[in-house]
Structures are given as C-alpha cells and as structure tokens.
mmCIF file of C-alpha atoms in Angstrom:
data_model
loop_
_atom_site.group_PDB
_atom_site.id
_atom_site.type_symbol
_atom_site.label_atom_id
_atom_site.label_comp_id
_atom_site.label_asym_id
_atom_site.label_seq_id
_atom_site.Cartn_x
_atom_site.Cartn_y
_atom_site.Cartn_z
ATOM 1 C CA MET N 142 0.000 0.000 0.000
ATOM 2 C CA TYR N 143 1.074 3.553 -0.738
ATOM 3 C CA LEU N 144 0.207 6.543 1.399
ATOM 4 C CA ILE N 145 -0.035 9.736 -0.684
ATOM 5 C CA VAL N 146 -0.223 12.838 1.501
ATOM 6 C CA GLY N 147 -0.959 16.332 0.241
ATOM 7 C CA LEU N 148 0.163 18.944 2.761
ATOM 8 C CA GLY N 149 -1.952 22.005 3.461
ATOM 9 C CA ASN N 150 -4.214 23.785 5.925
ATOM 10 C CA PRO N 151 -7.817 22.675 6.467
ATOM 11 C CA GLU N 152 -9.669 25.996 6.730
ATOM 12 C CA VAL N 153 -11.462 27.515 3.731
ATOM 13 C CA ARG N 154 -9.488 30.767 4.089
ATOM 14 C CA TYR N 155 -6.315 28.849 3.140
ATOM 15 C CA TYR N 156 -7.840 27.013 0.205
ATOM 16 C CA LYS N 157 -6.380 29.164 -2.603
ATOM 17 C CA THR N 158 -2.997 29.801 -0.976
ATOM 18 C CA PHE N 159 0.363 28.504 -2.112
ATOM 19 C CA HIS N 160 0.608 26.446 1.074
ATOM 20 C CA ASN N 161 -2.422 24.417 -0.041
ATOM 21 C CA LEU N 162 -1.031 23.160 -3.335
ATOM 22 C CA GLY N 163 -0.394 19.777 -1.709
ATOM 23 C CA PHE N 164 -4.051 19.582 -0.605
ATOM 24 C CA LEU N 165 -5.218 20.512 -4.092
ATOM 25 C CA THR N 166 -2.929 17.938 -5.678
ATOM 26 C CA ALA N 167 -4.177 15.209 -3.313
ATOM 27 C CA GLY N 168 -7.645 16.049 -4.623
ATOM 28 C CA ASP N 169 -6.377 15.706 -8.191
ATOM 29 C CA VAL N 170 -4.861 12.296 -7.330
ATOM 30 C CA ALA N 171 -8.170 11.160 -5.837
ATOM 31 C CA GLU N 172 -10.052 12.363 -8.917
ATOM 32 C CA LYS N 173 -7.665 10.550 -11.277
ATOM 33 C CA LEU N 174 -8.159 7.334 -9.274
ATOM 34 C CA GLY N 175 -11.937 7.735 -8.951
ATOM 35 C CA ALA N 176 -11.933 8.248 -5.163
ATOM 36 C CA LYS N 177 -13.553 10.763 -2.807
ATOM 37 C CA PHE N 178 -12.541 11.997 0.634
ATOM 38 C CA LYS N 179 -15.393 10.598 2.741
ATOM 39 C CA LYS N 180 -13.675 9.485 5.968
ATOM 40 C CA THR N 181 -11.620 11.076 8.701
ATOM 41 C CA LYS N 182 -8.934 9.029 10.435
ATOM 42 C CA CYS N 183 -5.797 9.923 12.394
ATOM 43 C CA GLU N 184 -6.454 13.663 12.058
ATOM 44 C CA ALA N 185 -6.751 13.485 8.261
ATOM 45 C CA LYS N 186 -9.403 13.345 5.561
ATOM 46 C CA ILE N 187 -8.749 10.104 3.699
ATOM 47 C CA CYS N 188 -9.860 7.958 0.812
ATOM 48 C CA LEU N 189 -8.850 4.428 -0.123
ATOM 49 C CA THR N 190 -8.509 3.361 -3.741
ATOM 50 C CA LYS N 191 -6.286 1.432 -6.148
ATOM 51 C CA SER N 192 -3.577 2.495 -8.569
ATOM 52 C CA GLY N 193 -2.640 -0.319 -10.899
ATOM 53 C CA HIS N 194 -2.366 -3.345 -8.620
ATOM 54 C CA SER N 195 -1.503 -1.290 -5.522
ATOM 55 C CA ASP N 196 -3.786 -0.187 -2.722
ATOM 56 C CA VAL N 197 -3.517 3.555 -2.182
ATOM 57 C CA LEU N 198 -4.485 5.694 0.788
ATOM 58 C CA ILE N 199 -4.746 9.406 -0.067
ATOM 59 C CA ALA N 200 -4.701 11.855 2.836
ATOM 60 C CA ARG N 201 -5.114 15.537 3.610
ATOM 61 C CA PRO N 202 -3.926 16.200 7.196
ATOM 62 C CA LEU N 203 -6.292 18.322 9.290
ATOM 63 C CA THR N 204 -3.555 19.253 11.758
ATOM 64 C CA TYR N 205 -2.472 22.449 9.987
ATOM 65 C CA MET N 206 0.772 22.584 8.078
ATOM 66 C CA ASN N 207 3.245 22.842 10.954
ATOM 67 C CA SER N 208 1.889 19.686 12.622
ATOM 68 C CA SER N 209 1.350 17.591 9.475
ATOM 69 C CA GLY N 210 3.666 14.891 10.773
ATOM 70 C CA ARG N 211 1.199 13.889 13.491
ATOM 71 C CA ALA N 212 -1.369 12.799 10.920
ATOM 72 C CA VAL N 213 1.241 11.103 8.730
ATOM 73 C CA LYS N 214 2.689 9.186 11.679
ATOM 74 C CA GLY N 215 -0.793 8.139 12.821
ATOM 75 C CA LEU N 216 -1.788 6.876 9.380
ATOM 76 C CA MET N 217 1.485 5.011 8.915
ATOM 77 C CA ALA N 218 0.977 3.272 12.259
ATOM 78 C CA ALA N 219 -2.714 2.506 11.608
ATOM 79 C CA TYR N 220 -1.977 0.934 8.221
ATOM 80 C CA HIS N 221 1.414 -0.605 9.166
ATOM 81 C CA LEU N 222 3.328 1.392 6.546
ATOM 82 C CA LEU N 223 7.038 2.082 6.156
ATOM 83 C CA PRO N 224 8.670 5.323 4.982
ATOM 84 C CA SER N 225 9.243 3.605 1.627
ATOM 85 C CA ASP N 226 5.421 3.461 1.230
ATOM 86 C CA LEU N 227 5.050 7.236 1.649
ATOM 87 C CA ILE N 228 4.701 9.945 -1.023
ATOM 88 C CA VAL N 229 4.372 13.530 0.238
ATOM 89 C CA ILE N 230 3.244 16.367 -2.062
ATOM 90 C CA TYR N 231 3.821 19.980 -1.069
ATOM 91 C CA ASP N 232 4.612 23.535 -2.173
ATOM 92 C CA ASP N 233 8.283 24.468 -2.141
ATOM 93 C CA TYR N 234 9.595 28.025 -2.003
ATOM 94 C CA ASP N 235 13.091 26.759 -2.833
ATOM 95 C CA LEU N 236 11.962 25.956 -6.411
ATOM 96 C CA PRO N 237 10.890 28.418 -9.132
ATOM 97 C CA LYS N 238 7.130 28.697 -9.706
ATOM 98 C CA GLY N 239 5.560 26.050 -11.870
ATOM 99 C CA THR N 240 8.402 23.536 -11.610
ATOM 100 C CA ILE N 241 8.016 19.969 -10.351
ATOM 101 C CA ARG N 242 10.803 18.140 -8.547
ATOM 102 C CA ILE N 243 10.586 14.548 -7.308
ATOM 103 C CA ARG N 244 13.145 13.172 -4.872
ATOM 104 C CA LYS N 245 13.635 9.718 -3.369
ATOM 105 C CA SER N 246 14.730 11.134 -0.018
ATOM 106 C CA GLY N 247 16.328 14.159 1.579
ATOM 107 C CA GLY N 248 15.933 16.783 4.242
ATOM 108 C CA PRO N 249 12.898 19.019 4.724
ATOM 109 C CA GLY N 250 14.539 22.219 3.468
ATOM 110 C CA THR N 251 12.740 25.386 4.589
ATOM 111 C CA HIS N 252 9.293 23.738 4.704
ATOM 112 C CA ASN N 253 7.766 23.524 8.200
ATOM 113 C CA GLY N 254 5.246 20.863 7.181
ATOM 114 C CA MET N 255 8.048 18.641 5.941
ATOM 115 C CA ARG N 256 10.059 19.320 9.091
ATOM 116 C CA SER N 257 7.086 18.022 11.063
ATOM 117 C CA VAL N 258 6.772 14.893 8.883
ATOM 118 C CA VAL N 259 10.485 14.084 9.123
ATOM 119 C CA SER N 260 10.501 14.703 12.886
ATOM 120 C CA GLU N 261 7.406 12.586 13.578
ATOM 121 C CA ILE N 262 8.253 9.574 11.424
ATOM 122 C CA GLY N 263 11.988 9.714 12.148
ATOM 123 C CA SER N 264 13.050 9.259 8.541
ATOM 124 C CA THR N 265 13.924 11.211 5.400
ATOM 125 C CA ASP N 266 13.749 8.108 3.192
ATOM 126 C CA PHE N 267 10.425 8.680 1.462
ATOM 127 C CA VAL N 268 9.358 10.099 -1.897
ATOM 128 C CA ARG N 269 8.456 13.749 -2.072
ATOM 129 C CA ILE N 270 6.867 15.617 -4.958
ATOM 130 C CA ARG N 271 7.598 19.328 -4.701
ATOM 131 C CA ILE N 272 5.728 22.071 -6.544
ATOM 132 C CA GLY N 273 7.827 25.193 -6.968
ATOM 133 C CA ILE N 274 6.240 28.474 -5.896
ATOM 134 C CA ARG N 275 9.087 31.034 -5.750
ATOM 135 C CA ASP N 276 8.504 34.082 -7.931
ATOM 136 C CA ASP N 277 11.592 36.300 -8.024
ATOM 137 C CA LYS N 278 9.422 39.258 -9.077
ATOM 138 C CA ILE N 279 7.644 39.250 -5.706
ATOM 139 C CA ASP N 280 9.591 40.483 -2.698
ATOM 140 C CA VAL N 281 7.691 39.622 0.494
ATOM 141 C CA PRO N 282 8.682 37.522 3.527
ATOM 142 C CA ILE N 283 8.317 33.776 2.908
ATOM 143 C CA LEU N 284 5.629 33.284 5.576
ATOM 144 C CA ASP N 285 3.465 36.031 4.079
ATOM 145 C CA TYR N 286 4.028 34.687 0.586
ATOM 146 C CA VAL N 287 3.155 31.021 1.239
ATOM 147 C CA LEU N 288 -0.069 32.055 3.007
ATOM 148 C CA SER N 289 -1.099 34.445 0.239
ATOM 149 C CA GLU N 290 -3.508 33.489 -2.524
ATOM 150 C CA VAL N 291 -2.173 32.418 -5.893
ATOM 151 C CA ARG N 292 -2.434 35.431 -8.190
ATOM 152 C CA GLU N 293 -5.062 35.246 -10.936
ATOM 153 C CA GLU N 294 -2.438 35.460 -13.702
ATOM 154 C CA ASP N 295 -0.641 32.406 -12.223
ATOM 155 C CA HIS N 296 -3.777 30.322 -11.683
ATOM 156 C CA GLU N 297 -3.360 28.273 -14.882
ATOM 157 C CA THR N 298 0.320 27.595 -14.135
ATOM 158 C CA TYR N 299 -0.502 26.113 -10.742
ATOM 159 C CA LEU N 300 -3.456 24.110 -12.048
ATOM 160 C CA LYS N 301 -1.073 22.499 -14.543
ATOM 161 C CA ALA N 302 1.593 21.983 -11.867
ATOM 162 C CA CYS N 303 -0.878 20.265 -9.520
ATOM 163 C CA GLN N 304 -2.115 18.066 -12.372
ATOM 164 C CA SER N 305 1.459 17.088 -13.292
ATOM 165 C CA ALA N 306 2.319 16.341 -9.660
ATOM 166 C CA ALA N 307 -0.849 14.226 -9.386
ATOM 167 C CA GLU N 308 0.048 12.305 -12.556
ATOM 168 C CA ALA N 309 3.506 11.620 -11.135
ATOM 169 C CA ALA N 310 2.026 10.363 -7.842
ATOM 170 C CA VAL N 311 -0.369 8.053 -9.702
ATOM 171 C CA ARG N 312 2.456 6.661 -11.829
ATOM 172 C CA ILE N 313 4.675 6.019 -8.796
ATOM 173 C CA SER N 314 1.864 4.396 -6.809
ATOM 174 C CA SER N 315 0.956 2.157 -9.765
ATOM 175 C CA GLY N 316 4.429 0.626 -9.559
ATOM 176 C CA GLU N 317 6.186 2.508 -12.332
ATOM 177 C CA ALA N 318 9.934 2.880 -11.838
ATOM 178 C CA LEU N 319 10.652 5.960 -9.736
ATOM 179 C CA ASP N 320 13.721 6.900 -11.783
ATOM 180 C CA LEU N 321 11.641 6.961 -14.973
ATOM 181 C CA VAL N 322 8.948 9.145 -13.380
ATOM 182 C CA MET N 323 11.647 11.479 -12.023
ATOM 183 C CA GLN N 324 13.197 11.722 -15.484
ATOM 184 C CA ASP N 325 9.833 12.705 -16.995
ATOM 185 C CA TYR N 326 8.894 15.365 -14.420
ATOM 186 C CA ASN N 327 12.016 16.784 -12.785
ATOM 187 C CA GLY N 328 12.773 20.211 -14.108
ATOM 188 C CA GLN N 329 9.438 20.421 -15.916
ATOM 189 C CA ASN N 330 8.460 24.088 -15.931
ATOM 190 C CA LEU N 331 4.818 24.866 -16.595
ATOM 191 C CA THR N 332 5.036 28.679 -16.695
#
C-alpha cells in the first residue's frame, strides 16, 4: 500500500494559498483514481482506492501545516506502513514557480510541514513531490508569501503543476519505476 499525503491547511481561508497546493494535488490524485474523501482518520481526511495493482491511501492532514507529521505518523501506524510506502506532495519556495521536482529522499529544506513529517516519522527516506512556488518578481517575507492566494495570472500555471504532480504520484503508486517518473517530471516548468 502507498500513502499519498498532500500537505496544506484545512480551513477555507487557506484554500487558494500557495501552502495548499499539496491539498489541491491530493484532490487531483483522488479524482484521477476515482476516489472521494469521505472518511476522517488519524487527524486526516482520507480515501482508499487502487492504482494499478496497488492499494492507495490518499490523505489531507487536518492538523495544519506545521503539525502535518502527526497525521502522517498516525496513518502510517494505523496501516502498518514504512517510509518507503510514503509519497508527500507539497509547495516548495526553494523551487521556481511552476516547476516539479521529485526526490527519493532528503531533508525538509525550509518547509515547516516537511520538518514536522520528518521529525514525527523519524526518517527522510520517502518520496516527495515538490511544486515550486518562488517568484523572483515578488519580494515579500516567505511566511506572508506562502499564506497568500495564488495570483489570478498564475492560476493556470498552478493548475497544470498540480495536475502534473498528481500524474507523477499516480504513476509512482501504480508501480512505475521511480527513476523513470523522475526523469519525466524533474525540471518540468509549466510557466
């Protein structure tokens, strides 16, 4: 079984912010796999489905971004999953807007949600799909930026980025070789 987690914040006021791109992408994954978020478990909205021959659990933590790891740890324990079963999707200020970057492992970088996940599960050995959000034309503090709404002129770019990230997650969870998926998506710029 794979656990695909889209990081974000649960309140409606955060829905269109950069920090909710993981949530939005988890919804795109669910849609692609014909699933709906109907249950709540371990502080997350979840849905169970299949991708290829694999069982897939898709989750949106309800713990707020900075405590995302609590929900991830709870779900991993409840479903007896290992870090190698985990795929986390999130916005990343360290990458230019509209880019996708998939990694097999690594540190959390500047992302507080990822810091929480790494801290709670005690591992950095899990797949992460990062959606770049940095726009060098905008000069505001990171915290203000990630909690701001995606600008109207960038809406299409981020819709495409979320769709690409969702496609990558579906391909990985269906058993496709991670290196091949990384080759197809890493560095992809949708601006």
